[in-house]
C-alpha positions as a printed NumPy array, in Angstrom:
array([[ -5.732,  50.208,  -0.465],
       [ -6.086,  47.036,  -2.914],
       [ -8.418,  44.552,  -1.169],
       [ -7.347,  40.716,  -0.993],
       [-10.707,  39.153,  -2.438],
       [-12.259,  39.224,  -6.236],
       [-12.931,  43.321,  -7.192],
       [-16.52 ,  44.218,  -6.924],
       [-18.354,  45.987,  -9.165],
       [-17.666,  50.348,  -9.937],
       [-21.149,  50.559,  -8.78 ],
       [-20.443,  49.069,  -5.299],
       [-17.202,  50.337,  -4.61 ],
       [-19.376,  54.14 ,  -4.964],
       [-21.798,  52.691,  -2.937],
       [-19.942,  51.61 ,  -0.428],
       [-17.725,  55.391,  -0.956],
       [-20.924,  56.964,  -0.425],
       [-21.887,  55.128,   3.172],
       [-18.606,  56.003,   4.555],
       [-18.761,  59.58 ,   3.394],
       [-22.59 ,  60.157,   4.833],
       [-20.789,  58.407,   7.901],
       [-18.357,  61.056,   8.312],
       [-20.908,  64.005,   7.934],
       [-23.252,  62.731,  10.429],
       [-20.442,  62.78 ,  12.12 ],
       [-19.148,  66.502,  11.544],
       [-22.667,  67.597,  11.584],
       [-23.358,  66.314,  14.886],
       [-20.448,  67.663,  16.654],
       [-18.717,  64.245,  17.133],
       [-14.823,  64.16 ,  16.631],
       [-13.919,  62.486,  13.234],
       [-12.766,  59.294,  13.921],
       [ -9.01 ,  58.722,  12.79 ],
       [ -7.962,  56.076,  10.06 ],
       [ -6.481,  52.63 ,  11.937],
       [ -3.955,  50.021,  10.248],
       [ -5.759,  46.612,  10.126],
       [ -3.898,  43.691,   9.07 ],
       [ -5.503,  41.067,   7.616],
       [ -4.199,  36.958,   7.542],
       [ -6.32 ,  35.25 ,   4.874],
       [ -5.457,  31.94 ,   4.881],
       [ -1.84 ,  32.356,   6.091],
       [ -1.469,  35.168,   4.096],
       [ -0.949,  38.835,   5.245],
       [ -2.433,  42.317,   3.728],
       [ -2.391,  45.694,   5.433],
       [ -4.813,  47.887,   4.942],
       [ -5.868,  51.999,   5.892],
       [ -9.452,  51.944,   7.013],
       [-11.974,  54.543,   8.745],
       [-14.334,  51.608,   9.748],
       [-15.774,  51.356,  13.227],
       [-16.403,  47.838,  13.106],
       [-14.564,  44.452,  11.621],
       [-18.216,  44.061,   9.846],
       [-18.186,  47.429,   8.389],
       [-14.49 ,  46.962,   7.618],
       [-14.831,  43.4  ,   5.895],
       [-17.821,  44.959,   3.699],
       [-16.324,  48.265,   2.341],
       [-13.359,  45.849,   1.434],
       [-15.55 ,  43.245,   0.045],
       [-13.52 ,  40.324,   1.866],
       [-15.919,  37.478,   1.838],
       [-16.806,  35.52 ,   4.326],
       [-18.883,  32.28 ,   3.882],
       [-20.105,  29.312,   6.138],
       [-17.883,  27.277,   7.895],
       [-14.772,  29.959,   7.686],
       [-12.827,  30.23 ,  10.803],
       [-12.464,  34.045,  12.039],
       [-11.152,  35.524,  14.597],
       [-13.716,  38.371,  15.381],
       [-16.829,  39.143,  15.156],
       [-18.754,  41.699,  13.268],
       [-19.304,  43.879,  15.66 ],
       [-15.678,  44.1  ,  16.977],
       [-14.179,  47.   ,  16.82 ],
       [-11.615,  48.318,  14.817],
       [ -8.269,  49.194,  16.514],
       [ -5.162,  50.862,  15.086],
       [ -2.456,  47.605,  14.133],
       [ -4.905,  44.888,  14.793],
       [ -5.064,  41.428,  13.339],
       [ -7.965,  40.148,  11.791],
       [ -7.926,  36.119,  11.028],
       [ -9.666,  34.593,   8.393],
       [ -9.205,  30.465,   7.109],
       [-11.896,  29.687,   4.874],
       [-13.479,  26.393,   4.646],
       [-12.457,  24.047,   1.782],
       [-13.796,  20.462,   1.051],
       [-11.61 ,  18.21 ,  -0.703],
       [-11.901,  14.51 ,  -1.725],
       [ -9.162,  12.143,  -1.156],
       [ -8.549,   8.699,  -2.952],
       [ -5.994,   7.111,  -0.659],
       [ -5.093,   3.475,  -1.913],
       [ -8.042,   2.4  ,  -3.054],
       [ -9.793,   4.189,   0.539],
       [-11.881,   7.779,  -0.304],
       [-12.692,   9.883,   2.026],
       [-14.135,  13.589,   2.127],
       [-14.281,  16.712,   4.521],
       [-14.206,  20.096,   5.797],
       [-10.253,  21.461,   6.168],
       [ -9.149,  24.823,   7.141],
       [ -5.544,  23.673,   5.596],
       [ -2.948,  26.015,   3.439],
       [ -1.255,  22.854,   1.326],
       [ -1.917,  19.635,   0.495],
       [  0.459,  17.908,   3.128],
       [ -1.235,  19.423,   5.608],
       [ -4.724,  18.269,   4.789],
       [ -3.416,  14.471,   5.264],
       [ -2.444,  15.778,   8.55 ],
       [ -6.146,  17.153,   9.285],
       [ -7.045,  13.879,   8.66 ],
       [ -4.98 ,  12.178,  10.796],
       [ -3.21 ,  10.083,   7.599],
       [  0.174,  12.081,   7.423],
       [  2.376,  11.315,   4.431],
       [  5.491,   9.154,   4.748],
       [  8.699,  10.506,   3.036],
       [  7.904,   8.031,   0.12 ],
       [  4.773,   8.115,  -0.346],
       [  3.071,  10.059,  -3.386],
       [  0.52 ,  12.718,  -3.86 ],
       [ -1.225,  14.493,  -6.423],
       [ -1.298,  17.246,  -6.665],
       [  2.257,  17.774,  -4.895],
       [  2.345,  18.136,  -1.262],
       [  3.241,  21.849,  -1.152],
       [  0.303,  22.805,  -3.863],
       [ -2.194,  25.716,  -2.736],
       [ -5.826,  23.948,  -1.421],
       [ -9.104,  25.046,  -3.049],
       [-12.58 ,  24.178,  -2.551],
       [-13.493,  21.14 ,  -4.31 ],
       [-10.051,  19.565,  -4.753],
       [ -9.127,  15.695,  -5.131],
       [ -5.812,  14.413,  -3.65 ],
       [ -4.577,  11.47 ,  -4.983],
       [ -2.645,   9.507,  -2.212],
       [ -0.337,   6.438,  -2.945],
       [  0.971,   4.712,  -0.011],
       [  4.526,   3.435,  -0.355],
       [  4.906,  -0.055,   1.439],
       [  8.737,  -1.486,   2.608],
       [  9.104,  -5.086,   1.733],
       [ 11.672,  -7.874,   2.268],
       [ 12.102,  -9.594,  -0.644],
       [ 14.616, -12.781,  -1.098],
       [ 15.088, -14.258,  -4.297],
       [ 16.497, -17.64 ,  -4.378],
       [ 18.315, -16.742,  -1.303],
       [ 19.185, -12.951,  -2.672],
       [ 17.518, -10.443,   0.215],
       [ 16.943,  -7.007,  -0.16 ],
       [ 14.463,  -4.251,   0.955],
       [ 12.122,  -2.406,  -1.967],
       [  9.585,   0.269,  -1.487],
       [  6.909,  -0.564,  -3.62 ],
       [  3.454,   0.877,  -4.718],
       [  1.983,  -2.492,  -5.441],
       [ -1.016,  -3.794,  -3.764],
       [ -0.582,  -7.453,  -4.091],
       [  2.618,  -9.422,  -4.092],
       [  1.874, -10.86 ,  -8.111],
       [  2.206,  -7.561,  -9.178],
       [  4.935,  -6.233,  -7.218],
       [  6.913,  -9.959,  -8.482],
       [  6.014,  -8.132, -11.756],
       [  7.598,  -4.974, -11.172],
       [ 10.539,  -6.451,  -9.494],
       [ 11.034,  -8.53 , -12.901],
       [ 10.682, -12.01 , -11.777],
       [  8.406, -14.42 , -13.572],
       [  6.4  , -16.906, -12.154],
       [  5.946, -20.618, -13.076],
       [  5.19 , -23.899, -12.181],
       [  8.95 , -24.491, -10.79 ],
       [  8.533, -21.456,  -8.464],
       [  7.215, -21.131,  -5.142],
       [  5.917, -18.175,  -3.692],
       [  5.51 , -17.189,  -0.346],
       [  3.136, -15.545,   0.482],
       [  0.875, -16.204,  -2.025],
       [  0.325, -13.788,  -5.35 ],
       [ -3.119, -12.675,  -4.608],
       [ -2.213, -11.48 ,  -0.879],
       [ -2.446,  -8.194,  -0.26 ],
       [  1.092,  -6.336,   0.358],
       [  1.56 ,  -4.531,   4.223],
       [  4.648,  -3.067,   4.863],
       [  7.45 ,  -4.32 ,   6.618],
       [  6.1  ,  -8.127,   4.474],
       [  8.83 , -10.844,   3.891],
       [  7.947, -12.233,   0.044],
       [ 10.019, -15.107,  -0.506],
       [ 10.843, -16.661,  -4.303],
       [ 12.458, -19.998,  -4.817],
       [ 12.977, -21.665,  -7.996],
       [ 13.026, -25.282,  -7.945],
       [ 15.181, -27.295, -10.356],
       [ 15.869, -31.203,  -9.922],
       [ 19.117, -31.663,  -7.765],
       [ 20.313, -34.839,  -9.711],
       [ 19.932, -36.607, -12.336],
       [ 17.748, -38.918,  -9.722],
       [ 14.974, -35.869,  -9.647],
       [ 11.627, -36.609, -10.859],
       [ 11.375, -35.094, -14.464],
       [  7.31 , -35.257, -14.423],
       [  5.942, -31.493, -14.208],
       [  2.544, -29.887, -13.276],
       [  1.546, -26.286, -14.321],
       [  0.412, -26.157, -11.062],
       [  0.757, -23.311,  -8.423],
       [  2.721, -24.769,  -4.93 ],
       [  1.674, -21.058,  -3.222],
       [ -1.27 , -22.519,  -2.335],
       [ -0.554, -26.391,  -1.692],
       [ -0.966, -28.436,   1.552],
       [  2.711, -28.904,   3.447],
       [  3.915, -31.811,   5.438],
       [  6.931, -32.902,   6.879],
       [  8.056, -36.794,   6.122],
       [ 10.675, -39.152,   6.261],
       [ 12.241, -40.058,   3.117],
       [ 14.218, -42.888,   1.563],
       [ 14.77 , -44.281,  -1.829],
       [ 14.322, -47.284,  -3.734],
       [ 15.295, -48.572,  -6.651],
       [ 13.435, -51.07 ,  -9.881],
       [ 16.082, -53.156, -10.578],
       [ 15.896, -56.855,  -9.519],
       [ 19.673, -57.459,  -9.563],
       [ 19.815, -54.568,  -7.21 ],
       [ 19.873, -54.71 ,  -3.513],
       [ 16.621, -54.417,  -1.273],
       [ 14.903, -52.707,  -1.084],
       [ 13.767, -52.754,  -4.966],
       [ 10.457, -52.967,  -6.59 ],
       [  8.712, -55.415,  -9.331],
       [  8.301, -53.007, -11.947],
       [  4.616, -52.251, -11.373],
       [  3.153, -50.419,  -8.618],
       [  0.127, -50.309,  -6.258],
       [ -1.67 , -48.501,  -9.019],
       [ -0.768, -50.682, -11.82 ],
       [  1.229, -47.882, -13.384],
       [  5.141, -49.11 , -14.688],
       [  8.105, -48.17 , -12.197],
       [  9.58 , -44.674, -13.159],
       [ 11.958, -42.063, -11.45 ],
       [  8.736, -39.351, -10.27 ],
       [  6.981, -42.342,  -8.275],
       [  6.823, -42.151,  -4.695],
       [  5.16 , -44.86 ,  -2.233],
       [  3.283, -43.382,   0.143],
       [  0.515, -44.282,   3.415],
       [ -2.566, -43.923,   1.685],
       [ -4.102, -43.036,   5.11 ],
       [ -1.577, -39.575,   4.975],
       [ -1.306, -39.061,   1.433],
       [ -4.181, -40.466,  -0.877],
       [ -3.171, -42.567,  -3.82 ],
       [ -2.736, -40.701,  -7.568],
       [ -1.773, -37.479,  -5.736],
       [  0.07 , -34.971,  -7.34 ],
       [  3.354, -34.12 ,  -5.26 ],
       [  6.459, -32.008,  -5.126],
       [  8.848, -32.931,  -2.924],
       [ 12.33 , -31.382,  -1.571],
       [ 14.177, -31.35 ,   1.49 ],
       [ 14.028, -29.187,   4.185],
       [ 17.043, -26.581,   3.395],
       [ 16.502, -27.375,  -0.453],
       [ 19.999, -28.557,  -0.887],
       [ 17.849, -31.73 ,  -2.686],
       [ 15.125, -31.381,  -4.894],
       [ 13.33 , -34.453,  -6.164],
       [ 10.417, -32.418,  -7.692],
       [  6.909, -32.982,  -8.917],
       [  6.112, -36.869,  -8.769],
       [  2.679, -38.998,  -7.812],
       [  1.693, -40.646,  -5.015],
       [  1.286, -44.266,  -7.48 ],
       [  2.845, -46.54 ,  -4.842],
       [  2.867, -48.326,  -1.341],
       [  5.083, -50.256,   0.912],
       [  4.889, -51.74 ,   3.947],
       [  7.398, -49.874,   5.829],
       [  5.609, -46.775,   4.94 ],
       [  3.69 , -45.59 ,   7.246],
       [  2.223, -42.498,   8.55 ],
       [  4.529, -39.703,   7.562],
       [  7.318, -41.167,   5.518],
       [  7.353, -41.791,   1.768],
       [ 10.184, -44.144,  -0.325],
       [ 11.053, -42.165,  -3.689],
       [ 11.652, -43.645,  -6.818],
       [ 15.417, -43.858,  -8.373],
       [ 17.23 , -45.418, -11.156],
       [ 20.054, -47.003,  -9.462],
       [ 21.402, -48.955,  -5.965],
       [ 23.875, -45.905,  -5.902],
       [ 21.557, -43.443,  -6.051],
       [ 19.102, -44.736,  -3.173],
       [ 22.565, -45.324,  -0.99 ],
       [ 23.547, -41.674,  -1.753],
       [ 20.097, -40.239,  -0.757],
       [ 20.215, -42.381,   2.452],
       [ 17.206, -40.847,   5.301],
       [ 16.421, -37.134,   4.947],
       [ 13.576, -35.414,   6.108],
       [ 11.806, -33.786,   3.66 ],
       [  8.81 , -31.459,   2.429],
       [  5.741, -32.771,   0.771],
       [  3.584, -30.331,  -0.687],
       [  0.041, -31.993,  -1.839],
       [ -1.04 , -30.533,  -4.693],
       [ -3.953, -32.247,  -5.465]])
């Protein structure tokens, strides 16, 4: 019968015609009972081939049908095994494959049918979303690269907007990227764009816009990901000397003229000329990028007075607590 490896050569096949055939009349010659054919089946790699064969041993058998067996391949005999009617000869042949894993590469020995299974050999199983060239179920061969992308579930909310992606990103920039949303200096990111994305990450966007027409309108093209947080006291005050206290002169602790985007601060917390952006707690107020250009003496330690345009406006704001991110 049709053998399951490459054909040899005319030459050989005779050849190997020629062994068995002196085999069987030293056999007849000598007196000894011709031996009977046997059914061997054969599993190469999973697969299954019977054959008709007067061989005595699995070594004679595996020669006259030229199934080859190299290094490293897994059998389940040995060559001089012999040959019994309906038995099962194994064979898994040694492949090394390369895999590039998300951004990780890795290399070895696997005795596996399909590429799934090799991620299993290597103890890195494929999730139900995660990709692979070639496709999971294609045949292995010595010398193959798998190409492995890892996909990673993330919580994303989007000025208060949640939902769950996966995502074949590595860092949260790029995923904000494929997700659609830009990022500038009015929005904060959390965590930053550089970080690396794990799954099962919370990435947070919020968009900051003035609240009132009392926000600061001064603006940095500067990236709040990355500033220094604290947690103040705030209150307002106002320019206007026909106002009630508190008010200021028109020119403050830095010399600079009184403008809405000022904010007195303790120099000892928050150092003079520093550039600010400031909102409160839940965000339902947003006063926005100002400077530290001011001082008062009932500000101290963590608590800063913000500047407004009007009496109204500083009664309206009242006390709140509020976050101060230093960005430089």
């Amino acid at each position: 019968m049709k053998g399951i490896m490459k054909k040899g050569t005319v030459a050989k096949k005779r050849f190997c015609a020629v062994v068995l055939f002196a085999m069987l009349l030293t056999d007849l010659f000598s007196g000894a009972t011709m031996k009977e054919s046997a059914t061997v089946i054969v599993r190469y790699n999973g697969e299954e081939t019977v054959y008709e064969t007067y061989a005595k041993t699995a070594g004679d058998f595996t020669a006259i049908e030229e199934i080859a067996i190299k290094d490293n391949d897994k059998v389940s005999f040995d060559d001089d095994t012999e040959i019994i009617d309906g038995m099962l000869l194994e064979i898994d042949t040694a492949k090394y494959v390369t895999v590039y894993d998300n951004g990780e590469s890795y290399g070895a020995i696997t005795y596996a049918y399909v590429v799934e299974d090799v991620l299993v050999d290597f103890e890195r199983p494929l999730d139900d979303a995660d990709k692979v060239f070639p496709k999971r179920g294609t045949a292995v061969y010595d010398g193959m690269e798998i190409t492995v992308s890892r996909a990673a579930c993330v919580y994303f909310t989007n000025d208060g907007v949640s939902d769950s992606y996966y995502t074949y990103q590595r860092t949260v920039g790029s995923f904000l990227t494929e997700v659609g949303v830009s990022v500038d200096s009015q929005t904060i990111v959390s965590p930053s764009e550089d970080t690396l994305i794990t799954s099962g990450m919370q990435i947070t966007v919020t968009t900051v816009k003035p609240a009132s027409a009392s926000g600061s309108q001064i603006s940095f093209d500067i990236d709040l990901s990355n500033a220094r947080v604290i947690t103040c006291e705030a209150t307002a005050y106002t320019s206007s000397e026909d106002e009630t206290w508190p008010y200021s002169s028109g020119i403050t602790a830095t010399g600079v003229p009184f403008q809405v985007g000022v904010v007195a601060v303790d120099p000892d917390v928050i150092p003079l000329k520093s550039k600010l952006y400031i909102e409160t707690e839940d965000g339902s107020y947003v006063y926005g990028y100002c400077v530290a250009d001011d001082t008062g003496g009932a500000i101290k330690g963590n608590k800063v007075d913000l500047a407004m345009n009007t009496k109204e406006e500083c009664f309206d704001f009242g006390r709140r607590t509020v976050k101060v991110y230093i960005l430089s």
